[in-house]
């Protein structure tokens, strides 16, 4: 067999291997994407159910249903936490972020899911469910206390909520991180109390003199606001 023919056969064999490897990778990515899609569907279903319970609890749910509503909310919250505890889920998130053909939306969803997973799995299951039931049940208690002008009756519930939140912050905090920064990262990722203090201090320096000037000018030449209280067709 000529060396040229041997070379051609080797190259053909290598090409077959590469095509096979590409096919295996495509199949693997397809499985990962399906796993991620299935996860998102289940997550969305549980989030929707919890949101509907929130809405019902705040609006139409009768007072007598408060205890049962809180229990149902706790069960759904526990299921939500368990969803994120599935084996292999972390790998799926990692692969979705790294895959070249993942869309920006898919990568963003994977990042959000990773963050939510770290948050949920840092909290013991029993405590997470207890907190969910506590906050769901607190809605009717606060409504009644407000109606009766009786904050003292609600104070123990509020204190328990705050105690649990402080404990959750301690579970989630990285070394040297203060509790406020833990919760701030849930809404303004990358910000810290130190950064926000500097930001609002700079705003204050610019806004306060402006407010004083506006007040002074209004004293000297009052601006009528009667148009705010007129009827318009």
Tab-separated table of C-alpha atoms in Angstrom:
chain	number	residue	atom	x	y	z
A	1	UNK	CA	0.000	0.000	0.000
A	2	UNK	CA	1.445	3.353	-0.994
A	3	UNK	CA	2.245	5.967	1.619
A	4	UNK	CA	-0.159	8.342	-0.120
A	5	UNK	CA	-3.020	5.847	0.207
A	6	UNK	CA	-2.165	5.163	3.832
A	7	UNK	CA	-2.184	8.904	4.529
A	8	UNK	CA	-5.563	9.285	2.813
A	9	UNK	CA	-7.048	6.461	4.891
A	10	UNK	CA	-5.688	7.956	8.110
A	11	UNK	CA	-7.180	11.348	7.261
A	12	UNK	CA	-10.531	9.790	6.409
A	13	UNK	CA	-10.526	7.895	9.712
A	14	UNK	CA	-9.691	11.084	11.601
A	15	UNK	CA	-12.525	12.917	9.831
A	16	UNK	CA	-14.964	10.149	10.782
A	17	UNK	CA	-13.878	10.436	14.427
A	18	UNK	CA	-14.268	14.218	14.401
A	19	UNK	CA	-17.728	13.957	12.864
A	20	UNK	CA	-18.634	11.341	15.447
A	21	UNK	CA	-17.336	13.550	18.265
A	22	UNK	CA	-19.303	16.502	16.907
A	23	UNK	CA	-22.414	14.350	16.734
A	24	UNK	CA	-21.908	13.189	20.316
A	25	UNK	CA	-21.437	16.791	21.454
A	26	UNK	CA	-24.575	17.933	19.639
A	27	UNK	CA	-26.541	15.102	21.224
A	28	UNK	CA	-25.146	15.989	24.642
A	29	UNK	CA	-26.058	19.673	24.202
A	30	UNK	CA	-29.543	18.700	23.050
A	31	UNK	CA	-29.998	16.634	26.239
A	32	UNK	CA	-28.706	19.511	28.377
A	33	UNK	CA	-30.992	22.009	26.679
A	34	UNK	CA	-33.993	19.717	27.184
A	35	UNK	CA	-33.093	19.241	30.839
A	36	UNK	CA	-32.828	23.003	31.251
A	37	UNK	CA	-36.130	23.558	29.462
A	38	UNK	CA	-37.873	20.976	31.670
A	39	UNK	CA	-36.433	22.648	34.766
A	40	UNK	CA	-37.636	26.101	33.667
A	41	UNK	CA	-41.152	24.791	33.021
A	42	UNK	CA	-41.386	23.266	36.495
A	43	UNK	CA	-39.861	26.336	38.106
A	44	UNK	CA	-42.318	28.607	36.306
A	45	UNK	CA	-45.256	26.415	37.339
A	46	UNK	CA	-44.267	26.580	41.016
A	47	UNK	CA	-43.524	30.305	40.866
A	48	UNK	CA	-46.929	30.912	39.271
A	49	UNK	CA	-48.710	28.888	41.939
A	50	UNK	CA	-46.892	30.752	44.721
A	51	UNK	CA	-47.659	34.110	43.113
A	52	UNK	CA	-51.360	33.245	42.850
A	53	UNK	CA	-51.422	32.250	46.515
A	54	UNK	CA	-49.734	35.552	47.372
A	55	UNK	CA	-52.312	37.498	45.405
A	56	UNK	CA	-55.247	35.567	46.858
A	57	UNK	CA	-53.873	35.901	50.376
A	58	UNK	CA	-53.529	39.670	49.992
A	59	UNK	CA	-56.951	40.213	48.408
A	60	UNK	CA	-59.791	37.684	48.411
A	61	UNK	CA	-58.844	34.878	50.803
A	62	UNK	CA	-61.215	34.726	53.802
A	63	UNK	CA	-59.660	35.172	57.229
A	64	UNK	CA	-60.701	31.672	58.254
A	65	UNK	CA	-58.616	30.195	55.426
A	66	UNK	CA	-55.386	31.782	56.628
A	67	UNK	CA	-53.982	28.706	58.367
A	68	UNK	CA	-54.708	26.344	55.469
A	69	UNK	CA	-53.375	28.862	52.965
A	70	UNK	CA	-50.151	29.176	54.942
A	71	UNK	CA	-49.745	25.398	55.029
A	72	UNK	CA	-50.323	25.072	51.282
A	73	UNK	CA	-47.865	27.892	50.661
A	74	UNK	CA	-45.290	26.081	52.794
A	75	UNK	CA	-45.746	22.839	50.838
A	76	UNK	CA	-45.309	24.634	47.502
A	77	UNK	CA	-42.266	26.520	48.793
A	78	UNK	CA	-40.691	23.256	49.943
A	79	UNK	CA	-41.300	21.792	46.471
A	80	UNK	CA	-39.685	24.875	44.933
A	81	UNK	CA	-36.583	24.425	47.085
A	82	UNK	CA	-36.444	20.692	46.312
A	83	UNK	CA	-36.577	21.456	42.589
A	84	UNK	CA	-33.270	23.317	42.864
A	85	UNK	CA	-31.702	20.502	44.873
A	86	UNK	CA	-31.903	17.964	42.018
A	87	UNK	CA	-28.719	16.068	41.228
A	88	UNK	CA	-26.971	17.269	38.096
A	89	UNK	CA	-28.744	20.623	37.982
A	90	UNK	CA	-25.593	22.611	38.693
A	91	UNK	CA	-23.879	20.915	35.741
A	92	UNK	CA	-26.796	21.775	33.445
A	93	UNK	CA	-26.584	25.459	34.431
A	94	UNK	CA	-22.828	25.450	33.869
A	95	UNK	CA	-23.130	23.810	30.449
A	96	UNK	CA	-25.891	26.210	29.365
A	97	UNK	CA	-23.723	29.194	30.227
A	98	UNK	CA	-20.700	27.740	28.431
A	99	UNK	CA	-22.408	26.397	25.277
A	100	UNK	CA	-21.460	28.441	22.200
A	101	UNK	CA	-24.939	28.248	20.702
A	102	UNK	CA	-26.732	29.322	23.894
A	103	UNK	CA	-28.625	32.560	23.420
A	104	UNK	CA	-28.009	35.585	25.693
A	105	UNK	CA	-31.407	34.893	27.266
A	106	UNK	CA	-30.510	31.267	28.016
A	107	UNK	CA	-27.217	32.308	29.590
A	108	UNK	CA	-28.969	34.931	31.694
A	109	UNK	CA	-31.583	32.405	32.844
A	110	UNK	CA	-28.836	29.943	33.745
A	111	UNK	CA	-26.974	32.596	35.771
A	112	UNK	CA	-30.160	33.551	37.605
A	113	UNK	CA	-30.956	29.918	38.323
A	114	UNK	CA	-27.440	29.300	39.660
A	115	UNK	CA	-27.778	32.249	42.013
A	116	UNK	CA	-31.210	31.118	43.197
A	117	UNK	CA	-29.874	27.594	43.743
A	118	UNK	CA	-27.022	28.805	45.961
A	119	UNK	CA	-29.461	30.915	47.951
A	120	UNK	CA	-32.034	28.162	48.470
A	121	UNK	CA	-29.613	25.352	49.274
A	122	UNK	CA	-27.856	27.420	51.937
A	123	UNK	CA	-31.057	27.351	54.032
A	124	UNK	CA	-32.118	24.180	55.909
A	125	UNK	CA	-35.310	22.668	54.469
A	126	UNK	CA	-37.300	22.806	57.720
A	127	UNK	CA	-36.450	26.460	58.270
A	128	UNK	CA	-37.269	27.460	54.702
A	129	UNK	CA	-40.700	25.848	54.875
A	130	UNK	CA	-41.350	27.289	58.337
A	131	UNK	CA	-40.465	30.784	57.101
A	132	UNK	CA	-42.745	30.420	54.072
A	133	UNK	CA	-45.670	29.368	56.255
A	134	UNK	CA	-44.892	32.122	58.763
A	135	UNK	CA	-44.877	34.922	56.191
A	136	UNK	CA	-47.990	33.607	54.428
A	137	UNK	CA	-49.865	33.406	57.725
A	138	UNK	CA	-48.671	36.836	58.813
A	139	UNK	CA	-50.718	38.628	56.139
A	140	UNK	CA	-54.086	38.110	57.821
A	141	UNK	CA	-52.567	38.739	61.276
A	142	UNK	CA	-51.156	42.076	60.157
A	143	UNK	CA	-54.431	43.053	58.485
A	144	UNK	CA	-56.352	42.351	61.706
A	145	UNK	CA	-53.795	44.129	63.902
A	146	UNK	CA	-53.896	47.181	61.637
A	147	UNK	CA	-57.684	47.248	61.635
A	148	UNK	CA	-57.758	47.084	65.432
A	149	UNK	CA	-54.821	49.471	65.849
A	150	UNK	CA	-53.076	46.754	67.859
A	151	UNK	CA	-49.450	46.529	66.777
A	152	UNK	CA	-48.516	44.701	69.979
A	153	UNK	CA	-50.448	41.633	68.828
A	154	UNK	CA	-48.420	41.493	65.626
A	155	UNK	CA	-45.025	42.337	67.128
A	156	UNK	CA	-44.084	38.708	68.052
A	157	UNK	CA	-44.793	37.551	64.488
A	158	UNK	CA	-42.687	40.368	63.052
A	159	UNK	CA	-39.870	39.606	65.469
A	160	UNK	CA	-39.848	35.953	64.424
A	161	UNK	CA	-39.739	36.943	60.745
A	162	UNK	CA	-36.801	39.271	61.377
A	163	UNK	CA	-34.961	36.650	63.451
A	164	UNK	CA	-35.298	34.107	60.647
A	165	UNK	CA	-34.180	36.616	58.027
A	166	UNK	CA	-31.077	37.403	60.085
A	167	UNK	CA	-30.344	33.697	60.370
A	168	UNK	CA	-30.807	33.190	56.618
A	169	UNK	CA	-28.404	36.068	55.974
A	170	UNK	CA	-25.797	34.368	58.156
A	171	UNK	CA	-26.202	31.153	56.146
A	172	UNK	CA	-25.760	32.955	52.842
A	173	UNK	CA	-23.105	35.507	53.733
A	174	UNK	CA	-19.636	35.218	52.320
A	175	UNK	CA	-16.698	35.925	54.598
A	176	UNK	CA	-16.853	39.515	55.847
A	177	UNK	CA	-20.229	40.225	54.187
A	178	UNK	CA	-22.764	42.106	56.305
A	179	UNK	CA	-26.444	41.017	56.338
A	180	UNK	CA	-27.645	44.146	54.513
A	181	UNK	CA	-25.332	43.384	51.582
A	182	UNK	CA	-26.645	39.807	51.410
A	183	UNK	CA	-30.212	41.000	50.841
A	184	UNK	CA	-29.128	43.923	48.679
A	185	UNK	CA	-27.529	41.479	46.247
A	186	UNK	CA	-30.961	39.918	45.666
A	187	UNK	CA	-32.166	43.148	44.052
A	188	UNK	CA	-29.056	45.135	43.075
A	189	UNK	CA	-26.373	42.598	42.286
A	190	UNK	CA	-22.860	43.973	42.707
A	191	UNK	CA	-23.903	46.829	44.979
A	192	UNK	CA	-22.921	47.080	48.628
A	193	UNK	CA	-23.992	49.312	51.486
A	194	UNK	CA	-20.688	51.150	51.176
A	195	UNK	CA	-21.233	51.891	47.473
A	196	UNK	CA	-24.826	53.019	48.006
A	197	UNK	CA	-23.886	55.266	50.946
A	198	UNK	CA	-21.348	57.034	48.720
A	199	UNK	CA	-23.900	57.249	45.881
A	200	UNK	CA	-26.658	58.763	48.044
A	201	UNK	CA	-24.202	61.116	49.729
A	202	UNK	CA	-23.317	62.507	46.319
A	203	UNK	CA	-27.007	62.864	45.465
A	204	UNK	CA	-27.659	64.613	48.761
A	205	UNK	CA	-24.932	67.160	48.074
A	206	UNK	CA	-26.611	68.107	44.828
A	207	UNK	CA	-30.289	67.769	45.733
A	208	UNK	CA	-30.514	69.471	49.138
A	209	UNK	CA	-29.289	72.888	47.942
A	210	UNK	CA	-31.706	72.615	44.991
A	211	UNK	CA	-34.634	71.842	47.301
A	212	UNK	CA	-33.772	74.807	49.541
A	213	UNK	CA	-33.568	77.085	46.515
A	214	UNK	CA	-36.958	75.891	45.210
A	215	UNK	CA	-38.582	76.429	48.630
A	216	UNK	CA	-37.095	79.913	48.925
A	217	UNK	CA	-38.184	80.951	45.438
A	218	UNK	CA	-41.692	79.669	46.104
A	219	UNK	CA	-41.851	81.867	49.189
A	220	UNK	CA	-40.773	84.883	47.179
A	221	UNK	CA	-43.017	84.125	44.214
A	222	UNK	CA	-45.565	81.420	45.068
A	223	UNK	CA	-46.586	79.092	42.290
A	224	UNK	CA	-50.290	78.333	42.085
A	225	UNK	CA	-51.229	74.673	42.186
A	226	UNK	CA	-54.965	75.176	41.776
A	227	UNK	CA	-54.870	73.289	38.469
A	228	UNK	CA	-54.168	70.111	40.422
A	229	UNK	CA	-57.591	70.267	42.040
A	230	UNK	CA	-59.711	71.040	39.026
A	231	UNK	CA	-62.007	68.721	37.111
A	232	UNK	CA	-61.144	67.969	33.514
A	233	UNK	CA	-63.327	66.328	30.876
